[in-house]
């Protein structure tokens, strides 16, 4: 029997049993980090259970580690880190610790180390696990009680979502990136249109999006309201596994793409040829405009966004003075992101009124950048070159802005307080952040040419 679509095929392949309003699924890979897992392990211990499949369980320490050598780990954070280390020994699962060459942000290292493969089910106690759908797996974030359930059983009961396809076509203009595609979708359709859906991004672009670009778009799928976001695997995916059992992956991809029906509950199309550089203006990723546009008028119920962000409607977003520039996170902390920003920065200096930092998404990204001399470009320009970690994406590790500061950031969320109390966050691509750091204000990369 032909599956309704790719997602349905993978779901059915992992189906153990059907229940009322939910299905019991087998989980191929369980990823852990130090913040969302301690309570789950405590639950196991209380119930005298163990980890069902340690070989399919991998942990890292990424959220609360300082990225600055000058900062010490506080007592609370150290306790979480020690708990993760102790649990990895007790339950015999692989931990990519801070001293490991494989260490990094969980959603970055899972792709770069090919821990995930097309056709797999992957979960993690982190909402941005949908990032890993870039290579054609079903990956999603889960809560603490679900983390415990997967640890104990390697299964999870889930309600099957509806299906939404977003066709992406056209050719990207200069300086326009995958981040701009995601922000364009959010601007047009809002942050809730994906609720109850699994989103399939259908790549019909002229040159095909890279896996890194697909990861950025999938990463923002959760900001669109969807728990699951993915690209159906193709030749780009297969090439990504070069030197990593590529022939076997090709066979898997071909098999997964056989006998599918292109059937969805809803379809949306977006032509990237029409997109320009984007930047968020408010306190939700859907509050986004093109960089040359004016801040829109909102309803009376939303006027607190103006007050929090220190902006006014009908004024240009471009030219807003900034205090901080952040390049990093699971959205845009990969080698290709940092290289693209370095190309903008080269030959320029960071504005004297701006603090600018680059945080590689993993140790491998850091090494690759340093081998190419990209770190020197940033350092000479006046950026701080940091150690890997989640850093300023979430202000629980010492990396944050000061109250009232304005940040232009490559991360995925601009909620109130996300990057520090009363900090004003503008989401943008690495290129826009790099250019803005030089100008000292939100600007288009083309402005430096």
Short mmCIF file of C-alpha atoms in Angstrom, two decimals, residues 47-286:
data_model
loop_
_atom_site.label_atom_id
_atom_site.label_comp_id
_atom_site.label_asym_id
_atom_site.label_seq_id
_atom_site.Cartn_x
_atom_site.Cartn_y
_atom_site.Cartn_z
CA UNK A 47 11.20 3.68 39.76
CA UNK A 48 14.34 1.50 39.73
CA UNK A 49 14.43 1.42 35.94
CA UNK A 50 17.38 1.67 33.57
CA UNK A 51 18.03 3.05 30.08
CA UNK A 52 16.51 0.63 27.58
CA UNK A 53 18.91 1.30 24.68
CA UNK A 54 22.13 3.08 25.77
CA UNK A 55 23.60 2.56 22.29
CA UNK A 56 20.79 4.71 20.86
CA UNK A 57 21.23 7.44 23.46
CA UNK A 58 23.72 10.32 23.05
CA UNK A 59 24.22 13.31 25.33
CA UNK A 60 26.00 16.64 25.16
CA UNK A 61 26.50 19.67 27.41
CA UNK A 62 25.62 22.84 25.55
CA UNK A 63 22.99 25.09 27.14
CA UNK A 64 24.64 26.31 30.32
CA UNK A 65 28.36 26.20 29.50
CA UNK A 66 30.06 29.61 29.38
CA UNK A 67 31.65 30.40 26.03
CA UNK A 68 34.01 32.97 27.51
CA UNK A 69 37.21 31.80 29.21
CA UNK A 70 36.82 34.58 31.77
CA UNK A 71 33.54 33.23 33.12
CA UNK A 72 33.28 30.48 35.74
CA UNK A 73 30.48 27.96 35.89
CA UNK A 74 28.12 28.82 38.74
CA UNK A 75 27.18 26.27 41.37
CA UNK A 76 23.73 25.49 39.96
CA UNK A 77 25.08 24.98 36.44
CA UNK A 78 27.96 22.85 37.68
CA UNK A 79 25.48 20.60 39.46
CA UNK A 80 23.55 20.05 36.21
CA UNK A 81 26.76 19.29 34.33
CA UNK A 82 28.00 16.88 36.99
CA UNK A 83 24.63 15.14 37.01
CA UNK A 84 24.86 14.59 33.25
CA UNK A 85 28.38 13.22 33.58
CA UNK A 86 27.40 10.91 36.45
CA UNK A 87 24.34 9.65 34.55
CA UNK A 88 26.40 8.89 31.43
CA UNK A 89 28.64 6.64 33.52
CA UNK A 90 25.82 5.05 35.50
CA UNK A 91 23.62 4.33 32.48
CA UNK A 92 26.44 3.75 29.97
CA UNK A 93 25.44 6.14 27.18
CA UNK A 94 27.82 8.24 25.07
CA UNK A 95 28.42 11.76 26.36
CA UNK A 96 30.08 14.37 24.15
CA UNK A 97 31.53 16.34 27.05
CA UNK A 98 33.00 19.84 26.97
CA UNK A 99 36.53 18.43 26.59
CA UNK A 100 35.56 16.28 23.61
CA UNK A 101 36.48 17.09 20.01
CA UNK A 102 32.88 16.13 19.20
CA UNK A 103 31.32 18.58 21.67
CA UNK A 104 28.81 21.19 20.56
CA UNK A 105 25.18 22.26 20.37
CA UNK A 106 23.06 19.12 20.21
CA UNK A 107 21.28 20.04 16.94
CA UNK A 108 24.58 20.97 15.26
CA UNK A 109 26.64 17.93 16.24
CA UNK A 110 23.85 15.46 15.41
CA UNK A 111 24.06 16.55 11.77
CA UNK A 112 27.79 17.14 11.40
CA UNK A 113 28.65 13.76 12.95
CA UNK A 114 25.92 12.02 10.94
CA UNK A 115 24.30 10.69 14.12
CA UNK A 116 21.02 11.14 12.27
CA UNK A 117 20.12 9.59 8.92
CA UNK A 118 17.17 9.71 6.54
CA UNK A 119 14.23 7.65 7.73
CA UNK A 120 15.03 7.78 11.46
CA UNK A 121 12.84 8.91 14.34
CA UNK A 122 14.82 11.23 16.64
CA UNK A 123 13.75 12.97 19.86
CA UNK A 124 15.36 15.33 22.35
CA UNK A 125 14.15 17.38 25.30
CA UNK A 126 14.50 20.54 23.23
CA UNK A 127 11.91 22.16 20.97
CA UNK A 128 14.39 22.87 18.16
CA UNK A 129 15.03 19.17 17.52
CA UNK A 130 13.00 19.68 14.33
CA UNK A 131 16.28 21.09 12.92
CA UNK A 132 17.37 17.53 12.14
CA UNK A 133 14.55 17.08 9.65
CA UNK A 134 16.96 18.75 7.21
CA UNK A 135 18.19 15.28 6.15
CA UNK A 136 14.79 13.59 6.05
CA UNK A 137 14.26 12.16 9.50
CA UNK A 138 11.27 12.72 11.76
CA UNK A 139 12.69 14.65 14.69
CA UNK A 140 10.88 16.52 17.41
CA UNK A 141 11.21 18.04 20.87
CA UNK A 142 9.71 16.33 23.91
CA UNK A 143 8.97 17.14 27.55
CA UNK A 144 10.69 15.80 30.66
CA UNK A 145 8.17 13.01 31.33
CA UNK A 146 8.53 11.93 27.69
CA UNK A 147 12.33 11.95 28.03
CA UNK A 148 11.96 9.53 30.92
CA UNK A 149 9.58 7.34 28.91
CA UNK A 150 12.00 7.11 25.97
CA UNK A 151 14.94 6.37 28.27
CA UNK A 152 13.00 3.50 29.85
CA UNK A 153 11.30 2.04 26.77
CA UNK A 154 12.82 3.48 23.56
CA UNK A 155 9.24 4.22 22.53
CA UNK A 156 6.89 7.17 22.69
CA UNK A 157 3.12 7.63 22.34
CA UNK A 158 2.26 10.49 19.96
CA UNK A 159 -0.78 11.79 18.15
CA UNK A 160 -0.22 11.76 14.40
CA UNK A 161 -0.29 15.32 13.03
CA UNK A 162 -1.94 16.66 9.90
CA UNK A 163 0.25 17.29 6.87
CA UNK A 164 1.35 20.64 5.43
CA UNK A 165 3.65 21.14 2.45
CA UNK A 166 5.51 24.39 1.77
CA UNK A 167 6.94 24.48 -1.75
CA UNK A 168 10.04 26.67 -1.98
CA UNK A 169 10.93 27.73 -5.53
CA UNK A 170 12.90 30.40 -7.40
CA UNK A 171 16.42 31.77 -7.05
CA UNK A 172 17.83 33.55 -4.01
CA UNK A 173 19.01 37.11 -4.54
CA UNK A 174 22.43 38.28 -3.39
CA UNK A 175 22.77 38.38 0.43
CA UNK A 176 19.40 36.62 0.86
CA UNK A 177 19.66 33.44 2.90
CA UNK A 178 17.75 30.50 4.33
CA UNK A 179 17.15 32.57 7.47
CA UNK A 180 15.38 35.14 5.32
CA UNK A 181 13.22 32.39 3.81
CA UNK A 182 12.14 31.27 7.28
CA UNK A 183 11.44 34.83 8.41
CA UNK A 184 9.49 35.51 5.21
CA UNK A 185 7.25 32.52 5.90
CA UNK A 186 6.71 33.72 9.45
CA UNK A 187 5.90 37.25 8.30
CA UNK A 188 3.35 36.02 5.75
CA UNK A 189 1.71 33.22 7.71
CA UNK A 190 2.37 33.93 11.39
CA UNK A 191 3.76 31.85 14.24
CA UNK A 192 0.77 29.54 14.69
CA UNK A 193 -0.20 28.39 11.20
CA UNK A 194 1.76 25.15 11.64
CA UNK A 195 0.05 24.07 14.86
CA UNK A 196 -1.11 20.47 14.61
CA UNK A 197 0.88 19.89 11.40
CA UNK A 198 4.06 18.26 10.26
CA UNK A 199 5.63 20.65 7.74
CA UNK A 200 7.34 19.26 4.64
CA UNK A 201 9.52 21.86 2.95
CA UNK A 202 9.63 20.94 -0.74
CA UNK A 203 12.87 22.24 -2.28
CA UNK A 204 12.20 23.38 -5.85
CA UNK A 205 14.78 26.18 -5.82
CA UNK A 206 16.98 26.68 -8.87
CA UNK A 207 20.25 25.64 -7.23
CA UNK A 208 18.85 23.46 -4.40
CA UNK A 209 19.33 24.42 -0.77
CA UNK A 210 22.29 22.93 1.09
CA UNK A 211 21.79 20.77 4.18
CA UNK A 212 22.95 23.70 6.33
CA UNK A 213 20.32 25.93 4.71
CA UNK A 214 17.65 23.29 5.17
CA UNK A 215 18.68 22.93 8.82
CA UNK A 216 18.16 26.67 9.35
CA UNK A 217 14.66 26.53 7.86
CA UNK A 218 13.68 23.38 9.77
CA UNK A 219 15.05 24.94 12.96
CA UNK A 220 12.49 27.73 12.58
CA UNK A 221 9.68 25.24 11.97
CA UNK A 222 8.85 25.23 15.67
CA UNK A 223 8.52 29.03 15.50
CA UNK A 224 5.86 28.43 12.85
CA UNK A 225 3.90 26.36 15.36
CA UNK A 226 4.86 22.93 14.00
CA UNK A 227 6.47 20.23 16.13
CA UNK A 228 7.85 18.44 13.05
CA UNK A 229 9.62 20.03 10.09
CA UNK A 230 11.58 18.23 7.37
CA UNK A 231 12.83 18.09 3.81
CA UNK A 232 12.26 14.90 1.86
CA UNK A 233 15.75 13.48 1.15
CA UNK A 234 17.20 13.84 -2.35
CA UNK A 235 20.59 13.91 -4.08
CA UNK A 236 21.68 16.83 -1.90
CA UNK A 237 21.01 14.65 1.13
CA UNK A 238 22.86 11.69 -0.35
CA UNK A 239 25.92 13.83 -1.12
CA UNK A 240 25.89 15.03 2.49
CA UNK A 241 26.83 11.49 3.52
CA UNK A 242 29.87 11.30 1.26
CA UNK A 243 32.52 9.29 3.17
CA UNK A 244 29.77 8.24 5.59
CA UNK A 245 28.30 5.08 3.99
CA UNK A 246 26.90 7.16 1.12
CA UNK A 247 25.93 4.15 -0.98
CA UNK A 248 23.91 2.69 1.88
CA UNK A 249 22.24 6.04 2.47
CA UNK A 250 21.41 6.26 -1.24
CA UNK A 251 19.66 2.89 -1.07
CA UNK A 252 17.71 4.00 1.99
CA UNK A 253 16.69 7.29 0.37
CA UNK A 254 15.57 5.58 -2.82
CA UNK A 255 13.52 3.11 -0.83
CA UNK A 256 11.93 5.83 1.30
CA UNK A 257 10.91 7.80 -1.78
CA UNK A 258 9.26 4.82 -3.50
CA UNK A 259 5.49 4.55 -3.83
CA UNK A 260 4.56 7.85 -2.24
CA UNK A 261 1.41 9.88 -2.89
CA UNK A 262 1.75 13.66 -2.84
CA UNK A 263 -1.22 14.09 -0.50
CA UNK A 264 -1.38 16.91 2.08
CA UNK A 265 -4.06 18.61 4.15
CA UNK A 266 -2.73 22.00 3.14
CA UNK A 267 -0.17 23.39 0.67
CA UNK A 268 1.64 26.73 0.58
CA UNK A 269 4.02 28.10 -2.06
CA UNK A 270 6.80 30.63 -1.67
CA UNK A 271 9.01 32.07 -4.41
CA UNK A 272 12.37 33.04 -2.94
CA UNK A 273 13.11 35.29 -5.92
CA UNK A 274 10.77 37.84 -4.31
CA UNK A 275 12.55 37.88 -0.93
CA UNK A 276 14.94 40.53 0.33
CA UNK A 277 16.93 40.56 3.58
CA UNK A 278 14.64 40.32 6.60
CA UNK A 279 14.82 41.48 10.21
CA UNK A 280 12.39 41.08 13.08
CA UNK A 281 11.06 44.18 14.82
CA UNK A 282 8.88 42.89 17.69
CA UNK A 283 8.81 40.18 20.35
CA UNK A 284 7.73 37.22 18.21
CA UNK A 285 9.51 35.85 15.12
CA UNK A 286 6.41 36.61 13.06
#
